[in-house]
mmCIF file with all atom_site columns, C-alpha atoms and ligand atoms in Angstrom:
data_model
loop_
_atom_site.group_PDB
_atom_site.id
_atom_site.type_symbol
_atom_site.label_atom_id
_atom_site.label_alt_id
_atom_site.label_comp_id
_atom_site.label_asym_id
_atom_site.label_entity_id
_atom_site.label_seq_id
_atom_site.pdbx_PDB_ins_code
_atom_site.Cartn_x
_atom_site.Cartn_y
_atom_site.Cartn_z
_atom_site.occupancy
_atom_site.B_iso_or_equiv
_atom_site.pdbx_formal_charge
_atom_site.auth_seq_id
_atom_site.auth_comp_id
_atom_site.auth_asym_id
_atom_site.auth_atom_id
_atom_site.pdbx_PDB_model_num
ATOM   1   C  CA  . MET A 1 1   ? -25.058 -22.233 9.459  1.00 52.00 ? 1122 MET A CA  1
ATOM   2   C  CA  . LYS A 1 2   ? -21.338 -21.626 8.976  1.00 58.00 ? 1123 LYS A CA  1
ATOM   3   C  CA  . LYS A 1 3   ? -22.094 -19.547 5.875  1.00 66.00 ? 1124 LYS A CA  1
ATOM   4   C  CA  . ARG A 1 4   ? -24.512 -17.377 7.852  1.00 63.00 ? 1125 ARG A CA  1
ATOM   5   C  CA  . MET A 1 5   ? -21.883 -16.717 10.482 1.00 57.00 ? 1126 MET A CA  1
ATOM   6   C  CA  . VAL A 1 6   ? -19.391 -15.686 7.820  1.00 53.00 ? 1127 VAL A CA  1
ATOM   7   C  CA  . VAL A 1 7   ? -21.968 -13.307 6.274  1.00 57.00 ? 1128 VAL A CA  1
ATOM   8   C  CA  . ALA A 1 8   ? -22.764 -11.832 9.736  1.00 55.00 ? 1129 ALA A CA  1
ATOM   9   C  CA  . PHE A 1 9   ? -19.047 -11.355 10.388 1.00 49.00 ? 1130 PHE A CA  1
ATOM   10  C  CA  . LEU A 1 10  ? -18.530 -9.600  7.047  1.00 54.00 ? 1131 LEU A CA  1
ATOM   11  C  CA  . VAL A 1 11  ? -21.557 -7.348  7.656  1.00 52.00 ? 1132 VAL A CA  1
ATOM   12  C  CA  . ALA A 1 12  ? -20.168 -6.457  11.111 1.00 52.00 ? 1133 ALA A CA  1
ATOM   13  C  CA  . ILE A 1 13  ? -16.761 -5.605  9.602  1.00 51.00 ? 1134 ILE A CA  1
ATOM   14  C  CA  . PHE A 1 14  ? -18.441 -3.490  6.903  1.00 52.00 ? 1135 PHE A CA  1
ATOM   15  C  CA  . CYS A 1 15  ? -20.490 -1.588  9.538  1.00 49.00 ? 1136 CYS A CA  1
ATOM   16  C  CA  . LEU A 1 16  ? -17.340 -0.926  11.583 1.00 50.00 ? 1137 LEU A CA  1
ATOM   17  C  CA  . PHE A 1 17  ? -15.639 0.356   8.436  1.00 51.00 ? 1138 PHE A CA  1
ATOM   18  C  CA  . VAL A 1 18  ? -18.550 2.711   7.621  1.00 45.00 ? 1139 VAL A CA  1
ATOM   19  C  CA  . LEU A 1 19  ? -18.709 3.915   11.252 1.00 49.00 ? 1140 LEU A CA  1
ATOM   20  C  CA  . GLY A 1 20  ? -14.958 4.422   11.170 1.00 50.00 ? 1141 GLY A CA  1
ATOM   21  C  CA  . LEU A 1 21  ? -15.268 6.599   8.064  1.00 47.00 ? 1142 LEU A CA  1
ATOM   22  C  CA  . ALA A 1 22  ? -18.131 8.603   9.609  1.00 47.00 ? 1143 ALA A CA  1
ATOM   23  C  CA  . PHE A 1 23  ? -16.132 9.411   12.768 1.00 59.00 ? 1144 PHE A CA  1
ATOM   24  C  CA  . ALA A 1 24  ? -12.675 9.445   11.215 1.00 86.00 ? 1145 ALA A CA  1
ATOM   25  C  CA  . TYR A 1 25  ? -10.131 11.928  12.522 1.00 94.00 ? 1146 TYR A CA  1
ATOM   26  C  CA  . GLU A 1 26  ? -9.321  14.649  10.012 1.00 96.00 ? 1147 GLU A CA  1
ATOM   27  C  CA  . VAL A 1 27  ? -5.794  16.043  9.686  1.00 96.00 ? 1148 VAL A CA  1
ATOM   28  C  CA  . SER A 1 28  ? -5.745  19.811  9.248  1.00 95.00 ? 1149 SER A CA  1
ATOM   29  C  CA  . GLU A 1 29  ? -3.279  22.610  9.927  1.00 95.00 ? 1150 GLU A CA  1
ATOM   30  C  CA  . VAL A 1 30  ? -3.383  23.779  13.547 1.00 96.00 ? 1151 VAL A CA  1
ATOM   31  C  CA  . MET A 1 31  ? -3.229  27.562  13.703 1.00 92.00 ? 1152 MET A CA  1
ATOM   32  C  CA  . ASN A 1 32  ? -1.938  28.875  17.034 1.00 94.00 ? 1153 ASN A CA  1
ATOM   33  C  CA  . GLY A 1 33  ? -2.563  25.687  18.984 1.00 97.00 ? 1154 GLY A CA  1
ATOM   34  C  CA  . GLY A 1 34  ? -2.081  25.364  22.731 1.00 98.00 ? 1155 GLY A CA  1
ATOM   35  C  CA  . THR A 1 35  ? -0.275  22.892  24.979 1.00 98.00 ? 1156 THR A CA  1
ATOM   36  C  CA  . ILE A 1 36  ? -1.673  20.673  27.709 1.00 98.00 ? 1157 ILE A CA  1
ATOM   37  C  CA  . GLU A 1 37  ? 0.971   19.918  30.283 1.00 98.00 ? 1158 GLU A CA  1
ATOM   38  C  CA  . GLY A 1 38  ? 0.412   17.866  33.381 1.00 97.00 ? 1159 GLY A CA  1
ATOM   39  C  CA  . ARG A 1 39  ? 1.361   15.258  35.927 1.00 98.00 ? 1160 ARG A CA  1
ATOM   40  C  CA  . VAL A 1 40  ? -0.254  12.119  37.235 1.00 98.00 ? 1161 VAL A CA  1
ATOM   41  C  CA  . ARG A 1 41  ? 0.420   11.651  40.951 1.00 98.00 ? 1162 ARG A CA  1
ATOM   42  C  CA  . LEU A 1 42  ? -0.107  8.865   43.427 1.00 97.00 ? 1163 LEU A CA  1
ATOM   43  C  CA  . SER A 1 43  ? -1.407  9.620   46.921 1.00 95.00 ? 1164 SER A CA  1
ATOM   44  C  CA  . GLY A 1 44  ? 0.608   7.379   49.212 1.00 88.00 ? 1165 GLY A CA  1
ATOM   45  C  CA  . SER A 1 45  ? 3.485   5.119   48.293 1.00 88.00 ? 1166 SER A CA  1
ATOM   46  C  CA  . PRO A 1 46  ? 3.434   2.554   45.473 1.00 88.00 ? 1167 PRO A CA  1
ATOM   47  C  CA  . PRO A 1 47  ? 3.207   -1.089  46.574 1.00 91.00 ? 1168 PRO A CA  1
ATOM   48  C  CA  . PRO A 1 48  ? 6.528   -2.994  46.544 1.00 92.00 ? 1169 PRO A CA  1
ATOM   49  C  CA  . PRO A 1 49  ? 7.209   -5.070  43.428 1.00 92.00 ? 1170 PRO A CA  1
ATOM   50  C  CA  . LYS A 1 50  ? 6.320   -8.758  43.308 1.00 93.00 ? 1171 LYS A CA  1
ATOM   51  C  CA  . ILE A 1 51  ? 9.463   -10.874 43.346 1.00 95.00 ? 1172 ILE A CA  1
ATOM   52  C  CA  . ILE A 1 52  ? 9.139   -13.746 40.885 1.00 94.00 ? 1173 ILE A CA  1
ATOM   53  C  CA  . GLY A 1 53  ? 11.549  -16.692 40.836 1.00 94.00 ? 1174 GLY A CA  1
ATOM   54  C  CA  . VAL A 1 54  ? 12.797  -17.447 37.310 1.00 95.00 ? 1175 VAL A CA  1
ATOM   55  C  CA  . GLY A 1 55  ? 12.521  -21.101 36.292 1.00 91.00 ? 1176 GLY A CA  1
ATOM   56  C  CA  . GLN A 1 56  ? 14.061  -21.105 32.807 1.00 91.00 ? 1177 GLN A CA  1
ATOM   57  C  CA  . ASP A 1 57  ? 16.460  -18.926 30.775 1.00 95.00 ? 1178 ASP A CA  1
ATOM   58  C  CA  . ARG A 1 58  ? 18.201  -17.742 33.934 1.00 95.00 ? 1179 ARG A CA  1
ATOM   59  C  CA  . GLU A 1 59  ? 21.331  -16.869 31.953 1.00 95.00 ? 1180 GLU A CA  1
ATOM   60  C  CA  . VAL A 1 60  ? 19.381  -14.000 30.340 1.00 96.00 ? 1181 VAL A CA  1
ATOM   61  C  CA  . CYS A 1 61  ? 16.462  -13.347 32.696 1.00 96.00 ? 1182 CYS A CA  1
ATOM   62  C  CA  . GLY A 1 62  ? 18.391  -13.605 35.985 1.00 95.00 ? 1183 GLY A CA  1
ATOM   63  C  CA  . GLU A 1 63  ? 17.340  -15.609 39.036 1.00 95.00 ? 1184 GLU A CA  1
ATOM   64  C  CA  . VAL A 1 64  ? 14.493  -13.306 40.003 1.00 94.00 ? 1185 VAL A CA  1
ATOM   65  C  CA  . GLN A 1 65  ? 12.350  -10.740 38.218 1.00 94.00 ? 1186 GLN A CA  1
ATOM   66  C  CA  . LYS A 1 66  ? 10.699  -7.753  39.863 1.00 91.00 ? 1187 LYS A CA  1
ATOM   67  C  CA  . SER A 1 67  ? 7.180   -7.048  38.673 1.00 90.00 ? 1188 SER A CA  1
ATOM   68  C  CA  . TYR A 1 68  ? 5.924   -3.520  39.392 1.00 91.00 ? 1189 TYR A CA  1
ATOM   69  C  CA  . GLU A 1 69  ? 2.186   -2.983  39.223 1.00 93.00 ? 1190 GLU A CA  1
ATOM   70  C  CA  . ILE A 1 70  ? 2.590   0.739   39.895 1.00 96.00 ? 1191 ILE A CA  1
ATOM   71  C  CA  . GLU A 1 71  ? 5.854   2.501   39.132 1.00 94.00 ? 1192 GLU A CA  1
ATOM   72  C  CA  . GLY A 1 72  ? 7.044   6.100   39.370 1.00 95.00 ? 1193 GLY A CA  1
ATOM   73  C  CA  . LYS A 1 73  ? 9.441   8.637   40.835 1.00 94.00 ? 1194 LYS A CA  1
ATOM   74  C  CA  . LYS A 1 74  ? 8.954   11.811  42.906 1.00 94.00 ? 1195 LYS A CA  1
ATOM   75  C  CA  . GLY A 1 75  ? 5.327   10.934  43.711 1.00 95.00 ? 1196 GLY A CA  1
ATOM   76  C  CA  . GLY A 1 76  ? 4.372   10.539  40.056 1.00 97.00 ? 1197 GLY A CA  1
ATOM   77  C  CA  . VAL A 1 77  ? 2.947   7.544   38.181 1.00 98.00 ? 1198 VAL A CA  1
ATOM   78  C  CA  . LYS A 1 78  ? 4.834   6.225   35.156 1.00 97.00 ? 1199 LYS A CA  1
ATOM   79  C  CA  . ASN A 1 79  ? 3.208   4.465   32.188 1.00 97.00 ? 1200 ASN A CA  1
ATOM   80  C  CA  . VAL A 1 80  ? -0.154  6.203   32.375 1.00 98.00 ? 1201 VAL A CA  1
ATOM   81  C  CA  . LEU A 1 81  ? -1.887  6.680   29.050 1.00 98.00 ? 1202 LEU A CA  1
ATOM   82  C  CA  . VAL A 1 82  ? -3.216  10.230  28.562 1.00 98.00 ? 1203 VAL A CA  1
ATOM   83  C  CA  . MET A 1 83  ? -5.595  11.034  25.724 1.00 98.00 ? 1204 MET A CA  1
ATOM   84  C  CA  . ILE A 1 84  ? -8.076  13.612  24.533 1.00 98.00 ? 1205 ILE A CA  1
ATOM   85  C  CA  . LEU A 1 85  ? -11.461 12.021  24.035 1.00 97.00 ? 1206 LEU A CA  1
ATOM   86  C  CA  . GLU A 1 86  ? -13.373 12.900  20.885 1.00 94.00 ? 1207 GLU A CA  1
ATOM   87  C  CA  . ILE A 1 87  ? -11.349 15.353  18.862 1.00 96.00 ? 1208 ILE A CA  1
ATOM   88  C  CA  . GLY A 1 88  ? -12.492 15.646  15.244 1.00 94.00 ? 1209 GLY A CA  1
ATOM   89  C  CA  . LYS A 1 89  ? -9.477  17.321  13.663 1.00 95.00 ? 1210 LYS A CA  1
ATOM   90  C  CA  . GLY A 1 90  ? -5.986  18.584  14.346 1.00 98.00 ? 1211 GLY A CA  1
ATOM   91  C  CA  . LYS A 1 91  ? -2.303  17.851  13.637 1.00 98.00 ? 1212 LYS A CA  1
ATOM   92  C  CA  . ASP A 1 92  ? -0.981  14.766  11.883 1.00 97.00 ? 1213 ASP A CA  1
ATOM   93  C  CA  . PHE A 1 93  ? 0.480   11.813  13.828 1.00 96.00 ? 1214 PHE A CA  1
ATOM   94  C  CA  . ASP A 1 94  ? 3.939   12.667  15.138 1.00 95.00 ? 1215 ASP A CA  1
ATOM   95  C  CA  . PHE A 1 95  ? 4.716   9.646   17.340 1.00 95.00 ? 1216 PHE A CA  1
ATOM   96  C  CA  . PRO A 1 96  ? 8.204   8.164   17.211 1.00 93.00 ? 1217 PRO A CA  1
ATOM   97  C  CA  . GLU A 1 97  ? 8.393   4.864   15.281 1.00 94.00 ? 1218 GLU A CA  1
ATOM   98  C  CA  . ALA A 1 98  ? 6.413   2.286   17.279 1.00 96.00 ? 1219 ALA A CA  1
ATOM   99  C  CA  . VAL A 1 99  ? 8.644   -0.605  18.347 1.00 97.00 ? 1220 VAL A CA  1
ATOM   100 C  CA  . LEU A 1 100 ? 7.693   -3.173  20.951 1.00 97.00 ? 1221 LEU A CA  1
ATOM   101 C  CA  . GLY A 1 101 ? 10.956  -4.689  22.118 1.00 97.00 ? 1222 GLY A CA  1
ATOM   102 C  CA  . GLN A 1 102 ? 11.833  -7.652  24.292 1.00 97.00 ? 1223 GLN A CA  1
ATOM   103 C  CA  . LYS A 1 103 ? 14.893  -6.824  26.352 1.00 96.00 ? 1224 LYS A CA  1
ATOM   104 C  CA  . GLU A 1 104 ? 16.286  -8.749  29.307 1.00 95.00 ? 1225 GLU A CA  1
ATOM   105 C  CA  . CYS A 1 105 ? 12.999  -10.629 29.566 1.00 97.00 ? 1226 CYS A CA  1
ATOM   106 C  CA  . MET A 1 106 ? 10.756  -7.580  29.753 1.00 96.00 ? 1227 MET A CA  1
ATOM   107 C  CA  . PHE A 1 107 ? 8.629   -5.803  27.157 1.00 97.00 ? 1228 PHE A CA  1
ATOM   108 C  CA  . GLU A 1 108 ? 10.317  -2.494  26.376 1.00 96.00 ? 1229 GLU A CA  1
ATOM   109 C  CA  . PRO A 1 109 ? 8.580   -0.078  26.529 1.00 96.00 ? 1230 PRO A CA  1
ATOM   110 C  CA  . HIS A 1 110 ? 5.938   -1.462  28.870 1.00 96.00 ? 1231 HIS A CA  1
ATOM   111 C  CA  . ILE A 1 111 ? 3.296   0.475   26.979 1.00 97.00 ? 1232 ILE A CA  1
ATOM   112 C  CA  . VAL A 1 112 ? 3.873   1.487   23.373 1.00 97.00 ? 1233 VAL A CA  1
ATOM   113 C  CA  . LEU A 1 113 ? 1.939   4.107   21.416 1.00 97.00 ? 1234 LEU A CA  1
ATOM   114 C  CA  . ALA A 1 114 ? 1.190   3.294   17.783 1.00 97.00 ? 1235 ALA A CA  1
ATOM   115 C  CA  . SER A 1 115 ? -0.593  5.178   15.035 1.00 96.00 ? 1236 SER A CA  1
ATOM   116 C  CA  . PRO A 1 116 ? -2.756  2.991   12.778 1.00 95.00 ? 1237 PRO A CA  1
ATOM   117 C  CA  . GLY A 1 117 ? -0.387  1.099   10.474 1.00 94.00 ? 1238 GLY A CA  1
ATOM   118 C  CA  . LYS A 1 118 ? 2.575   -1.078  11.237 1.00 92.00 ? 1239 LYS A CA  1
ATOM   119 C  CA  . LEU A 1 119 ? 4.171   -1.787  14.605 1.00 95.00 ? 1240 LEU A CA  1
ATOM   120 C  CA  . MET A 1 120 ? 7.640   -3.315  14.748 1.00 97.00 ? 1241 MET A CA  1
ATOM   121 C  CA  . LEU A 1 121 ? 8.481   -6.201  17.062 1.00 97.00 ? 1242 LEU A CA  1
ATOM   122 C  CA  . ALA A 1 122 ? 12.126  -6.646  17.975 1.00 97.00 ? 1243 ALA A CA  1
ATOM   123 C  CA  . SER A 1 123 ? 13.897  -8.912  20.440 1.00 97.00 ? 1244 SER A CA  1
ATOM   124 C  CA  . SER A 1 124 ? 17.414  -8.194  21.651 1.00 96.00 ? 1245 SER A CA  1
ATOM   125 C  CA  . ASP A 1 125 ? 17.591  -11.362 23.773 1.00 96.00 ? 1246 ASP A CA  1
ATOM   126 C  CA  . PRO A 1 126 ? 19.322  -14.557 22.557 1.00 96.00 ? 1247 PRO A CA  1
ATOM   127 C  CA  . ILE A 1 127 ? 16.460  -16.743 23.854 1.00 97.00 ? 1248 ILE A CA  1
ATOM   128 C  CA  . PRO A 1 128 ? 12.937  -17.272 22.451 1.00 97.00 ? 1249 PRO A CA  1
ATOM   129 C  CA  . HIS A 1 129 ? 10.155  -14.871 23.451 1.00 97.00 ? 1250 HIS A CA  1
ATOM   130 C  CA  . ASN A 1 130 ? 6.576   -15.277 22.453 1.00 95.00 ? 1251 ASN A CA  1
ATOM   131 C  CA  . ILE A 1 131 ? 4.402   -12.270 21.556 1.00 97.00 ? 1252 ILE A CA  1
ATOM   132 C  CA  . HIS A 1 132 ? 0.817   -13.118 22.199 1.00 97.00 ? 1253 HIS A CA  1
ATOM   133 C  CA  . THR A 1 133 ? -1.714  -10.308 21.780 1.00 97.00 ? 1254 THR A CA  1
ATOM   134 C  CA  . LYS A 1 134 ? -5.248  -10.264 23.088 1.00 95.00 ? 1255 LYS A CA  1
ATOM   135 C  CA  . SER A 1 135 ? -7.034  -7.845  20.781 1.00 96.00 ? 1256 SER A CA  1
ATOM   136 C  CA  . ILE A 1 136 ? -10.687 -7.405  19.882 1.00 95.00 ? 1257 ILE A CA  1
ATOM   137 C  CA  . MET A 1 137 ? -10.722 -4.921  17.000 1.00 95.00 ? 1258 MET A CA  1
ATOM   138 C  CA  . ASN A 1 138 ? -7.410  -5.915  15.397 1.00 96.00 ? 1259 ASN A CA  1
ATOM   139 C  CA  . PRO A 1 139 ? -6.394  -9.475  14.435 1.00 93.00 ? 1260 PRO A CA  1
ATOM   140 C  CA  . PRO A 1 140 ? -4.586  -11.163 17.359 1.00 94.00 ? 1261 PRO A CA  1
ATOM   141 C  CA  . ILE A 1 141 ? -1.116  -12.634 16.867 1.00 94.00 ? 1262 ILE A CA  1
ATOM   142 C  CA  . ASN A 1 142 ? 0.807   -15.383 18.607 1.00 96.00 ? 1263 ASN A CA  1
ATOM   143 C  CA  . ILE A 1 143 ? 4.360   -15.542 17.274 1.00 95.00 ? 1264 ILE A CA  1
ATOM   144 C  CA  . THR A 1 144 ? 7.788   -16.389 18.635 1.00 96.00 ? 1265 THR A CA  1
ATOM   145 C  CA  . LEU A 1 145 ? 10.981  -14.421 18.111 1.00 96.00 ? 1266 LEU A CA  1
ATOM   146 C  CA  . ASN A 1 146 ? 14.274  -16.205 18.730 1.00 94.00 ? 1267 ASN A CA  1
ATOM   147 C  CA  . ARG A 1 147 ? 18.009  -16.084 18.064 1.00 92.00 ? 1268 ARG A CA  1
ATOM   148 C  CA  . LEU A 1 148 ? 17.468  -16.614 14.310 1.00 93.00 ? 1269 LEU A CA  1
ATOM   149 C  CA  . LYS A 1 149 ? 14.367  -14.470 13.870 1.00 94.00 ? 1270 LYS A CA  1
ATOM   150 C  CA  . ARG A 1 150 ? 14.655  -11.359 15.986 1.00 94.00 ? 1271 ARG A CA  1
ATOM   151 C  CA  . LYS A 1 151 ? 12.255  -9.063  14.132 1.00 96.00 ? 1272 LYS A CA  1
ATOM   152 C  CA  . SER A 1 152 ? 8.698   -9.071  12.943 1.00 96.00 ? 1273 SER A CA  1
ATOM   153 C  CA  . SER A 1 153 ? 5.834   -6.630  12.526 1.00 94.00 ? 1274 SER A CA  1
ATOM   154 C  CA  . LEU A 1 154 ? 2.207   -6.351  13.396 1.00 94.00 ? 1275 LEU A CA  1
ATOM   155 C  CA  . SER A 1 155 ? -0.528  -4.541  11.456 1.00 94.00 ? 1276 SER A CA  1
ATOM   156 C  CA  . VAL A 1 156 ? -2.845  -2.462  13.595 1.00 95.00 ? 1277 VAL A CA  1
ATOM   157 C  CA  . THR A 1 157 ? -5.801  -0.649  12.090 1.00 94.00 ? 1278 THR A CA  1
ATOM   158 C  CA  . PHE A 1 158 ? -8.418  0.077   14.719 1.00 96.00 ? 1279 PHE A CA  1
ATOM   159 C  CA  . PRO A 1 159 ? -7.968  2.110   17.913 1.00 96.00 ? 1280 PRO A CA  1
ATOM   160 C  CA  . GLU A 1 160 ? -7.795  -0.042  21.047 1.00 97.00 ? 1281 GLU A CA  1
ATOM   161 C  CA  . ILE A 1 161 ? -5.599  -0.987  24.000 1.00 97.00 ? 1282 ILE A CA  1
ATOM   162 C  CA  . ILE A 1 162 ? -4.125  -4.427  23.331 1.00 98.00 ? 1283 ILE A CA  1
ATOM   163 C  CA  . ASP A 1 163 ? -2.813  -6.694  26.103 1.00 97.00 ? 1284 ASP A CA  1
ATOM   164 C  CA  . VAL A 1 164 ? 0.466   -8.407  25.206 1.00 98.00 ? 1285 VAL A CA  1
ATOM   165 C  CA  . LYS A 1 165 ? 2.134   -11.282 26.993 1.00 97.00 ? 1286 LYS A CA  1
ATOM   166 C  CA  . CYS A 1 166 ? 4.917   -13.789 26.534 1.00 97.00 ? 1287 CYS A CA  1
ATOM   167 C  CA  . ASP A 1 167 ? 3.689   -17.316 27.240 1.00 96.00 ? 1288 ASP A CA  1
ATOM   168 C  CA  . LEU A 1 168 ? 7.246   -18.481 27.940 1.00 96.00 ? 1289 LEU A CA  1
ATOM   169 C  CA  . HIS A 1 169 ? 7.913   -16.007 30.759 1.00 96.00 ? 1290 HIS A CA  1
ATOM   170 C  CA  . GLY A 1 170 ? 4.782   -15.432 32.847 1.00 94.00 ? 1291 GLY A CA  1
ATOM   171 C  CA  . TRP A 1 171 ? 5.870   -12.035 34.240 1.00 95.00 ? 1292 TRP A CA  1
ATOM   172 C  CA  . MET A 1 172 ? 6.277   -10.503 30.756 1.00 96.00 ? 1293 MET A CA  1
ATOM   173 C  CA  . LYS A 1 173 ? 3.267   -8.264  30.198 1.00 96.00 ? 1294 LYS A CA  1
ATOM   174 C  CA  . GLY A 1 174 ? 2.855   -5.143  28.115 1.00 97.00 ? 1295 GLY A CA  1
ATOM   175 C  CA  . TYR A 1 175 ? 0.372   -3.018  26.194 1.00 98.00 ? 1296 TYR A CA  1
ATOM   176 C  CA  . ILE A 1 176 ? 0.030   -1.678  22.672 1.00 98.00 ? 1297 ILE A CA  1
ATOM   177 C  CA  . VAL A 1 177 ? -2.105  1.435   22.362 1.00 98.00 ? 1298 VAL A CA  1
ATOM   178 C  CA  . VAL A 1 178 ? -3.415  1.976   18.836 1.00 98.00 ? 1299 VAL A CA  1
ATOM   179 C  CA  . ALA A 1 179 ? -4.297  5.662   18.801 1.00 97.00 ? 1300 ALA A CA  1
ATOM   180 C  CA  . GLU A 1 180 ? -7.293  7.218   17.113 1.00 97.00 ? 1301 GLU A CA  1
ATOM   181 C  CA  . HIS A 1 181 ? -5.564  10.610  16.720 1.00 97.00 ? 1302 HIS A CA  1
ATOM   182 C  CA  . PRO A 1 182 ? -2.167  12.083  17.721 1.00 98.00 ? 1303 PRO A CA  1
ATOM   183 C  CA  . TYR A 1 183 ? -3.265  13.638  21.032 1.00 98.00 ? 1304 TYR A CA  1
ATOM   184 C  CA  . TYR A 1 184 ? -2.084  10.702  23.147 1.00 98.00 ? 1305 TYR A CA  1
ATOM   185 C  CA  . ALA A 1 185 ? 0.858   10.563  25.567 1.00 98.00 ? 1306 ALA A CA  1
ATOM   186 C  CA  . ILE A 1 186 ? 2.435   8.145   28.034 1.00 98.00 ? 1307 ILE A CA  1
ATOM   187 C  CA  . THR A 1 187 ? 3.635   9.575   31.347 1.00 98.00 ? 1308 THR A CA  1
ATOM   188 C  CA  . THR A 1 188 ? 7.376   9.563   32.050 1.00 98.00 ? 1309 THR A CA  1
ATOM   189 C  CA  . ASP A 1 189 ? 9.116   8.361   35.251 1.00 96.00 ? 1310 ASP A CA  1
ATOM   190 C  CA  . ASP A 1 190 ? 7.838   11.291  37.327 1.00 97.00 ? 1311 ASP A CA  1
ATOM   191 C  CA  . GLY A 1 191 ? 4.290   11.102  35.937 1.00 98.00 ? 1312 GLY A CA  1
ATOM   192 C  CA  . SER A 1 192 ? 4.563   14.094  33.613 1.00 98.00 ? 1313 SER A CA  1
ATOM   193 C  CA  . PHE A 1 193 ? 3.159   14.422  30.104 1.00 98.00 ? 1314 PHE A CA  1
ATOM   194 C  CA  . GLN A 1 194 ? 2.629   16.997  27.382 1.00 98.00 ? 1315 GLN A CA  1
ATOM   195 C  CA  . LEU A 1 195 ? 0.242   17.295  24.436 1.00 98.00 ? 1316 LEU A CA  1
ATOM   196 C  CA  . ARG A 1 196 ? 1.312   19.910  21.891 1.00 98.00 ? 1317 ARG A CA  1
ATOM   197 C  CA  . GLU A 1 197 ? -0.398  21.773  19.024 1.00 98.00 ? 1318 GLU A CA  1
ATOM   198 C  CA  . VAL A 1 198 ? -3.876  21.220  20.394 1.00 98.00 ? 1319 VAL A CA  1
ATOM   199 C  CA  . PRO A 1 199 ? -6.538  23.245  18.553 1.00 98.00 ? 1320 PRO A CA  1
ATOM   200 C  CA  . PRO A 1 200 ? -8.135  25.755  20.972 1.00 97.00 ? 1321 PRO A CA  1
ATOM   201 C  CA  . GLY A 1 201 ? -11.289 24.390  22.582 1.00 97.00 ? 1322 GLY A CA  1
ATOM   202 C  CA  . THR A 1 202 ? -12.689 22.474  25.540 1.00 98.00 ? 1323 THR A CA  1
ATOM   203 C  CA  . TYR A 1 203 ? -12.020 18.747  25.760 1.00 98.00 ? 1324 TYR A CA  1
ATOM   204 C  CA  . GLU A 1 204 ? -12.404 15.735  28.004 1.00 98.00 ? 1325 GLU A CA  1
ATOM   205 C  CA  . LEU A 1 205 ? -8.984  14.430  28.959 1.00 98.00 ? 1326 LEU A CA  1
ATOM   206 C  CA  . GLU A 1 206 ? -8.727  10.811  30.084 1.00 98.00 ? 1327 GLU A CA  1
ATOM   207 C  CA  . VAL A 1 207 ? -5.912  9.083   31.959 1.00 98.00 ? 1328 VAL A CA  1
ATOM   208 C  CA  . TRP A 1 208 ? -5.725  5.271   32.057 1.00 98.00 ? 1329 TRP A CA  1
ATOM   209 C  CA  . HIS A 1 209 ? -3.455  3.010   34.087 1.00 98.00 ? 1330 HIS A CA  1
ATOM   210 C  CA  . ALA A 1 210 ? -3.567  -0.789  33.839 1.00 96.00 ? 1331 ALA A CA  1
ATOM   211 C  CA  . LYS A 1 211 ? -3.828  -1.228  37.628 1.00 95.00 ? 1332 LYS A CA  1
ATOM   212 C  CA  . LEU A 1 212 ? -5.315  2.086   38.801 1.00 97.00 ? 1333 LEU A CA  1
ATOM   213 C  CA  . GLY A 1 213 ? -8.063  2.445   36.187 1.00 97.00 ? 1334 GLY A CA  1
ATOM   214 C  CA  . SER A 1 214 ? -9.212  5.627   34.451 1.00 98.00 ? 1335 SER A CA  1
ATOM   215 C  CA  . GLN A 1 215 ? -10.177 9.182   35.328 1.00 98.00 ? 1336 GLN A CA  1
ATOM   216 C  CA  . THR A 1 216 ? -11.406 12.087  33.203 1.00 98.00 ? 1337 THR A CA  1
ATOM   217 C  CA  . LYS A 1 217 ? -11.232 15.863  33.566 1.00 98.00 ? 1338 LYS A CA  1
ATOM   218 C  CA  . GLU A 1 218 ? -12.383 18.752  31.442 1.00 98.00 ? 1339 GLU A CA  1
ATOM   219 C  CA  . VAL A 1 219 ? -9.648  20.925  30.026 1.00 98.00 ? 1340 VAL A CA  1
ATOM   220 C  CA  . THR A 1 220 ? -9.802  24.190  28.100 1.00 98.00 ? 1341 THR A CA  1
ATOM   221 C  CA  . VAL A 1 221 ? -7.016  25.004  25.655 1.00 98.00 ? 1342 VAL A CA  1
ATOM   222 C  CA  . LYS A 1 222 ? -6.449  28.610  24.647 1.00 97.00 ? 1343 LYS A CA  1
ATOM   223 C  CA  . ALA A 1 223 ? -4.625  29.745  21.507 1.00 97.00 ? 1344 ALA A CA  1
ATOM   224 C  CA  . GLY A 1 224 ? -0.865  29.813  21.967 1.00 97.00 ? 1345 GLY A CA  1
ATOM   225 C  CA  . ARG A 1 225 ? -1.144  29.153  25.725 1.00 98.00 ? 1346 ARG A CA  1
ATOM   226 C  CA  . LYS A 1 226 ? -0.166  26.371  28.075 1.00 98.00 ? 1347 LYS A CA  1
ATOM   227 C  CA  . THR A 1 227 ? -2.831  24.719  30.244 1.00 98.00 ? 1348 THR A CA  1
ATOM   228 C  CA  . VAL A 1 228 ? -1.590  22.849  33.312 1.00 98.00 ? 1349 VAL A CA  1
ATOM   229 C  CA  . ILE A 1 229 ? -3.587  19.946  34.720 1.00 98.00 ? 1350 ILE A CA  1
ATOM   230 C  CA  . GLU A 1 230 ? -3.010  17.335  37.419 1.00 98.00 ? 1351 GLU A CA  1
ATOM   231 C  CA  . PHE A 1 231 ? -4.549  13.943  38.161 1.00 98.00 ? 1352 PHE A CA  1
ATOM   232 C  CA  . THR A 1 232 ? -4.212  12.038  41.441 1.00 98.00 ? 1353 THR A CA  1
ATOM   233 C  CA  . TYR A 1 233 ? -4.813  8.316   41.969 1.00 97.00 ? 1354 TYR A CA  1
HETATM 234 CU CU1 . CU  B 2 .   ? 9.590   -14.134 27.053 1.00 92.33 ? 675  CU  B CU1 1
#
């Protein structure tokens, strides 16, 4: 019975691999690409943060932690993932090096963009933090960084949004986004984002926020031009 399960698992992995090859993103030179520029806004005011009393490691984490479910400035929403759905080819990945840090008892950044490959894990706190991922497509990890071991890495292969938490500090939550192609962005403090060198064409653009959910809109990119788009939660 156990052997059958192993065979089924291997067949499933093989099918995913073949499907992955069939729909793989192709890197090619983008001639006269366009830019998608936009903002994600919130109608109304964001809810106040939850105030959480800190039980342990107060010397580093403080006496209380503020947990924001929705954050942003000037009416915008921060930490929204923006991505083009289904784009077959375009520029190569140009994300900055993906590092998920633990700083002053928070994951920094709250949501990190990673291309398939290696993601660095780095703690700058002198206390232990646990990095516990809840992934489906990629192997999950549950490791601890501490004063003696402050760095590690995580291999990510398949596109997905991975929940991350620290089991030692209940308020510590974050996300790793393994991108399928380079046309992904995370909104800044005022909810703005930009996708550059997009091959001309019409696309579905999706925005995703951990608390507010997702929305999609159609967007048309013209050669050498800027297309402006706005989303409101
Ligand atoms: Cu922690």
